[in-house]
PDB file of C-alpha atoms in Angstrom:
ATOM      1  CA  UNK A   1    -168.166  69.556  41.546  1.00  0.00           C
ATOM      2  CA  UNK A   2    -164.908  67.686  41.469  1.00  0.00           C
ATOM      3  CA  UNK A   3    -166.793  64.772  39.442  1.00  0.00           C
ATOM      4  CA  UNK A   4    -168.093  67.704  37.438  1.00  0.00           C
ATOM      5  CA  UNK A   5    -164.153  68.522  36.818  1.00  0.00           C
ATOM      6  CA  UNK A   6    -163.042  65.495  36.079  1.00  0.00           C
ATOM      7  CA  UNK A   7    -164.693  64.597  33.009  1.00  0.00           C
ATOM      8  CA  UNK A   8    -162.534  64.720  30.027  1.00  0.00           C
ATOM      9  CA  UNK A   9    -164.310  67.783  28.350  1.00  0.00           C
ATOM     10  CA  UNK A  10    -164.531  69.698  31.168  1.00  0.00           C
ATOM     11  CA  UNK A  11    -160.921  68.916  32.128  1.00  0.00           C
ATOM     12  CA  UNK A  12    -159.477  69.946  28.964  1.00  0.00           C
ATOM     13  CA  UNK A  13    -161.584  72.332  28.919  1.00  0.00           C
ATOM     14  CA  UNK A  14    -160.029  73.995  31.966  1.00  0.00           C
ATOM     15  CA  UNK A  15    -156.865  73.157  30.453  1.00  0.00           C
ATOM     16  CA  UNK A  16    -157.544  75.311  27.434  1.00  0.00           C
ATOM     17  CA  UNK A  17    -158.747  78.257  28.726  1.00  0.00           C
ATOM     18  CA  UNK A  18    -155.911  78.223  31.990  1.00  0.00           C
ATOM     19  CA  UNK A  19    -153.529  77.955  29.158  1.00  0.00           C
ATOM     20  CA  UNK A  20    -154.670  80.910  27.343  1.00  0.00           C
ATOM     21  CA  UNK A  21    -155.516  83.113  30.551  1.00  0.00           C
ATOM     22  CA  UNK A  22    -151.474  82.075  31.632  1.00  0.00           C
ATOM     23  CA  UNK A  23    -149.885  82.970  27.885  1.00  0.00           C
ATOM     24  CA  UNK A  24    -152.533  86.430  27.615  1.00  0.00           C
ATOM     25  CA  UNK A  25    -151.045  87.374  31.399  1.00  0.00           C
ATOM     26  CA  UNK A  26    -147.132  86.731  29.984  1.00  0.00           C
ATOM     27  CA  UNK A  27    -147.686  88.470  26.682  1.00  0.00           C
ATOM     28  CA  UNK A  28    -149.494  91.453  28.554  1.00  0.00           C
ATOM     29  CA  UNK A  29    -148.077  93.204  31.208  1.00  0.00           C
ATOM     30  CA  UNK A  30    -150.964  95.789  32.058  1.00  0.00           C
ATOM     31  CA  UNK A  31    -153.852  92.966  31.737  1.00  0.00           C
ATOM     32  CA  UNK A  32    -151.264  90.954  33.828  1.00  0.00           C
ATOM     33  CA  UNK A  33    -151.442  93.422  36.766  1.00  0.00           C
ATOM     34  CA  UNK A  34    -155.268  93.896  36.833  1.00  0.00           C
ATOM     35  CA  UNK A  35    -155.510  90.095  36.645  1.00  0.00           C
ATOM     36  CA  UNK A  36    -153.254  89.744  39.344  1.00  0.00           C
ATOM     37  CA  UNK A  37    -155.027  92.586  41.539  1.00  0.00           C
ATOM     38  CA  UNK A  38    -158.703  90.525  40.586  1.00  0.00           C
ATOM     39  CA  UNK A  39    -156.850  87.124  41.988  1.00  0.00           C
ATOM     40  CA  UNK A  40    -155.578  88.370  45.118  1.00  0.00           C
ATOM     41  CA  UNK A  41    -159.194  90.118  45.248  1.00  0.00           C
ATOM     42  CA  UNK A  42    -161.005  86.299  44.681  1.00  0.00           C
ATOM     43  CA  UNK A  43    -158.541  85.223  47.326  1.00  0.00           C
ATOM     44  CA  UNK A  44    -159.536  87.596  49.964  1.00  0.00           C
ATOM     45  CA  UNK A  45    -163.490  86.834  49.249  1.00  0.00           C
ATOM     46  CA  UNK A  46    -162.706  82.521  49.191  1.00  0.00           C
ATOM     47  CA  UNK A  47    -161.196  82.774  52.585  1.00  0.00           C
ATOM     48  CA  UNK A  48    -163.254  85.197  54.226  1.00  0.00           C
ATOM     49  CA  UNK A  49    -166.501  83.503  52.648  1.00  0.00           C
ATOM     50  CA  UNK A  50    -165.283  79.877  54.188  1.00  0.00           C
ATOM     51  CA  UNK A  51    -164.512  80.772  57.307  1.00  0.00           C
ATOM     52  CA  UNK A  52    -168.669  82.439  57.399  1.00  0.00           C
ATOM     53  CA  UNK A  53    -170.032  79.630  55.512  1.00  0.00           C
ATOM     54  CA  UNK A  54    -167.846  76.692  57.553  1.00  0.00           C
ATOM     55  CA  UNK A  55    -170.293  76.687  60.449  1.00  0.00           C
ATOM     56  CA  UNK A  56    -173.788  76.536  58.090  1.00  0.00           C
ATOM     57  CA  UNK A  57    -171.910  73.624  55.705  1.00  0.00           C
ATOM     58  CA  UNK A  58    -171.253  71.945  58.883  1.00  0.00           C
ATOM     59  CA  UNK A  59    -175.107  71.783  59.718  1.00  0.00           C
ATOM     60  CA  UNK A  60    -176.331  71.256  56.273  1.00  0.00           C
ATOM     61  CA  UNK A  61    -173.703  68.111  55.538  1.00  0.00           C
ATOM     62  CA  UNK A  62    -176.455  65.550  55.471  1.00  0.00           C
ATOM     63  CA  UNK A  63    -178.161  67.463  53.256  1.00  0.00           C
ATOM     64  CA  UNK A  64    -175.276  68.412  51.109  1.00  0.00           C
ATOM     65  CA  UNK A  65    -174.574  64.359  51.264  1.00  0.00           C
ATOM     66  CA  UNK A  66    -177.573  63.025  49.757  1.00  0.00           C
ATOM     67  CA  UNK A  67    -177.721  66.401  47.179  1.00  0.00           C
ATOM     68  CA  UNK A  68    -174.105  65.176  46.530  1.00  0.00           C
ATOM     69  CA  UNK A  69    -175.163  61.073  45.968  1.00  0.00           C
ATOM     70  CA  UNK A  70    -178.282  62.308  43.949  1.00  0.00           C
ATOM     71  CA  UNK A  71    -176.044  64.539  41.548  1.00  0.00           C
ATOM     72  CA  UNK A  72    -173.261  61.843  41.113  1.00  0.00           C
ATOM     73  CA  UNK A  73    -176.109  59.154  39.518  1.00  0.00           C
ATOM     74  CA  UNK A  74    -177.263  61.983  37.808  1.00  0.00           C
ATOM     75  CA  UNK A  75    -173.774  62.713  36.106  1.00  0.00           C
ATOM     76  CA  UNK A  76    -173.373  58.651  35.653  1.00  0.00           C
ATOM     77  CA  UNK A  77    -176.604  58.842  33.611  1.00  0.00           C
ATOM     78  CA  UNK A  78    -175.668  62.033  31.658  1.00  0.00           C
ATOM     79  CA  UNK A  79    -172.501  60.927  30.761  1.00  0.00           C
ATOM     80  CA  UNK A  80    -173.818  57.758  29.623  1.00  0.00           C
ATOM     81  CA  UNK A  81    -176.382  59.455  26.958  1.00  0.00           C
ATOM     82  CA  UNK A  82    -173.394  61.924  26.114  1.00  0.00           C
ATOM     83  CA  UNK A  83    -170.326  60.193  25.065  1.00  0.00           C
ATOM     84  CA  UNK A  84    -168.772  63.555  24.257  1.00  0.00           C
ATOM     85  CA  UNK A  85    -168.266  64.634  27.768  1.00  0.00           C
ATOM     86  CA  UNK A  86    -165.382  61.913  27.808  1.00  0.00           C
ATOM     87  CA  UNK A  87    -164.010  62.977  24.851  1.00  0.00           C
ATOM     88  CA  UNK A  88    -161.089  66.627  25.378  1.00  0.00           C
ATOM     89  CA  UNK A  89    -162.000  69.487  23.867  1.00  0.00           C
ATOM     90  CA  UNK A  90    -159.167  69.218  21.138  1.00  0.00           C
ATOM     91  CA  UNK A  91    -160.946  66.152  20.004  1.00  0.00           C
ATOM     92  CA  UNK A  92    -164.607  67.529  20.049  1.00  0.00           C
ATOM     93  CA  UNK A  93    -163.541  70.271  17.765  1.00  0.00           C
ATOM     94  CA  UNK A  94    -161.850  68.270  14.912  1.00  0.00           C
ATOM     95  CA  UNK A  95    -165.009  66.083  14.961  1.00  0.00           C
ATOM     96  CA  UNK A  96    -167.020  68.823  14.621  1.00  0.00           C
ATOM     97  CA  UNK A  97    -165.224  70.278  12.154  1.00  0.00           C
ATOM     98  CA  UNK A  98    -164.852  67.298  10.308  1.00  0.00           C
ATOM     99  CA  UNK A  99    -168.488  66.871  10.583  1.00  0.00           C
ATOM    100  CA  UNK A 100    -169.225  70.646   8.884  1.00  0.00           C
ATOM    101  CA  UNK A 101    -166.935  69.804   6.474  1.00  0.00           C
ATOM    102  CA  UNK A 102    -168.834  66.893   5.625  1.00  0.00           C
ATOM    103  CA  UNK A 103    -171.704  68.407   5.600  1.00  0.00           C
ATOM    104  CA  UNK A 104    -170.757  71.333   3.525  1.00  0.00           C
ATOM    105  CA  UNK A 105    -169.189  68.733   0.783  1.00  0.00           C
ATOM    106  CA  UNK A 106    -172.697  67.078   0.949  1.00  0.00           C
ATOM    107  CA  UNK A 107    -174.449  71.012   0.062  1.00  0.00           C
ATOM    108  CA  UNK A 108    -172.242  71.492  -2.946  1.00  0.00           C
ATOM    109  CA  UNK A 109    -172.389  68.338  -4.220  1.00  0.00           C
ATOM    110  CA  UNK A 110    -175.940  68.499  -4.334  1.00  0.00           C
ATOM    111  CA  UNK A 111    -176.059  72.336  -5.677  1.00  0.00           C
ATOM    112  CA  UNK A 112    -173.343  71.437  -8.381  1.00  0.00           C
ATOM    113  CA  UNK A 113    -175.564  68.366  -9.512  1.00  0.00           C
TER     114      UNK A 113
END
């Protein structure tokens, strides 16, 4: 998970959307008080849910280590056929717009010809 996190995209990614989520909770005052009822809420559930699961993680960790190892070489070999999961989200975007753009110059080009 926290290799998962790290990469660029996902990252900024994050970034993005906690950005938006933090300006939509200023700018609102009734969304802000049901999101902050639905955080303490998530809160509550996290703790009580590790302190249940704590015991069952603790048996499984070999497991959960060589899931772990087996994931991370996946996520070496994915982000080696996907050079976009380095790139941020900002960046992915004006590509692909740039791309469309492209692209739709291309179409009428061809249907003005």
């Amino acid at each position: 998970v926290k290799e998962v996190a790290n990469l660029t995209l996902v990252s900024s990614a994050c970034d993005v959307v906690s950005a938006a989520y933090a300006s939509t909770k200023e700018s609102h005052p009734y969304v802000r008080s049901v999101c902050d009822a639905a955080e303490k809420g998530v809160r509550s559930v996290t703790e009580a849910t590790a302190s249940c699961v704590q015991p069952v993680l603790t048996a499984l960790e070999p497991h959960v280590a060589a899931a772990s190892e087996y994931a991370s070489k996946g996520l070496d070999k994915l982000g080696e056929k996907l050079p976009i999961l380095q790139k941020p989200v900002e960046q992915v975007i004006s590509d692909t717009k740039e791309l469309v753009s492209c692209r739709v110059a291309d179409v009428k080009d061809a249907v003005t010809s």
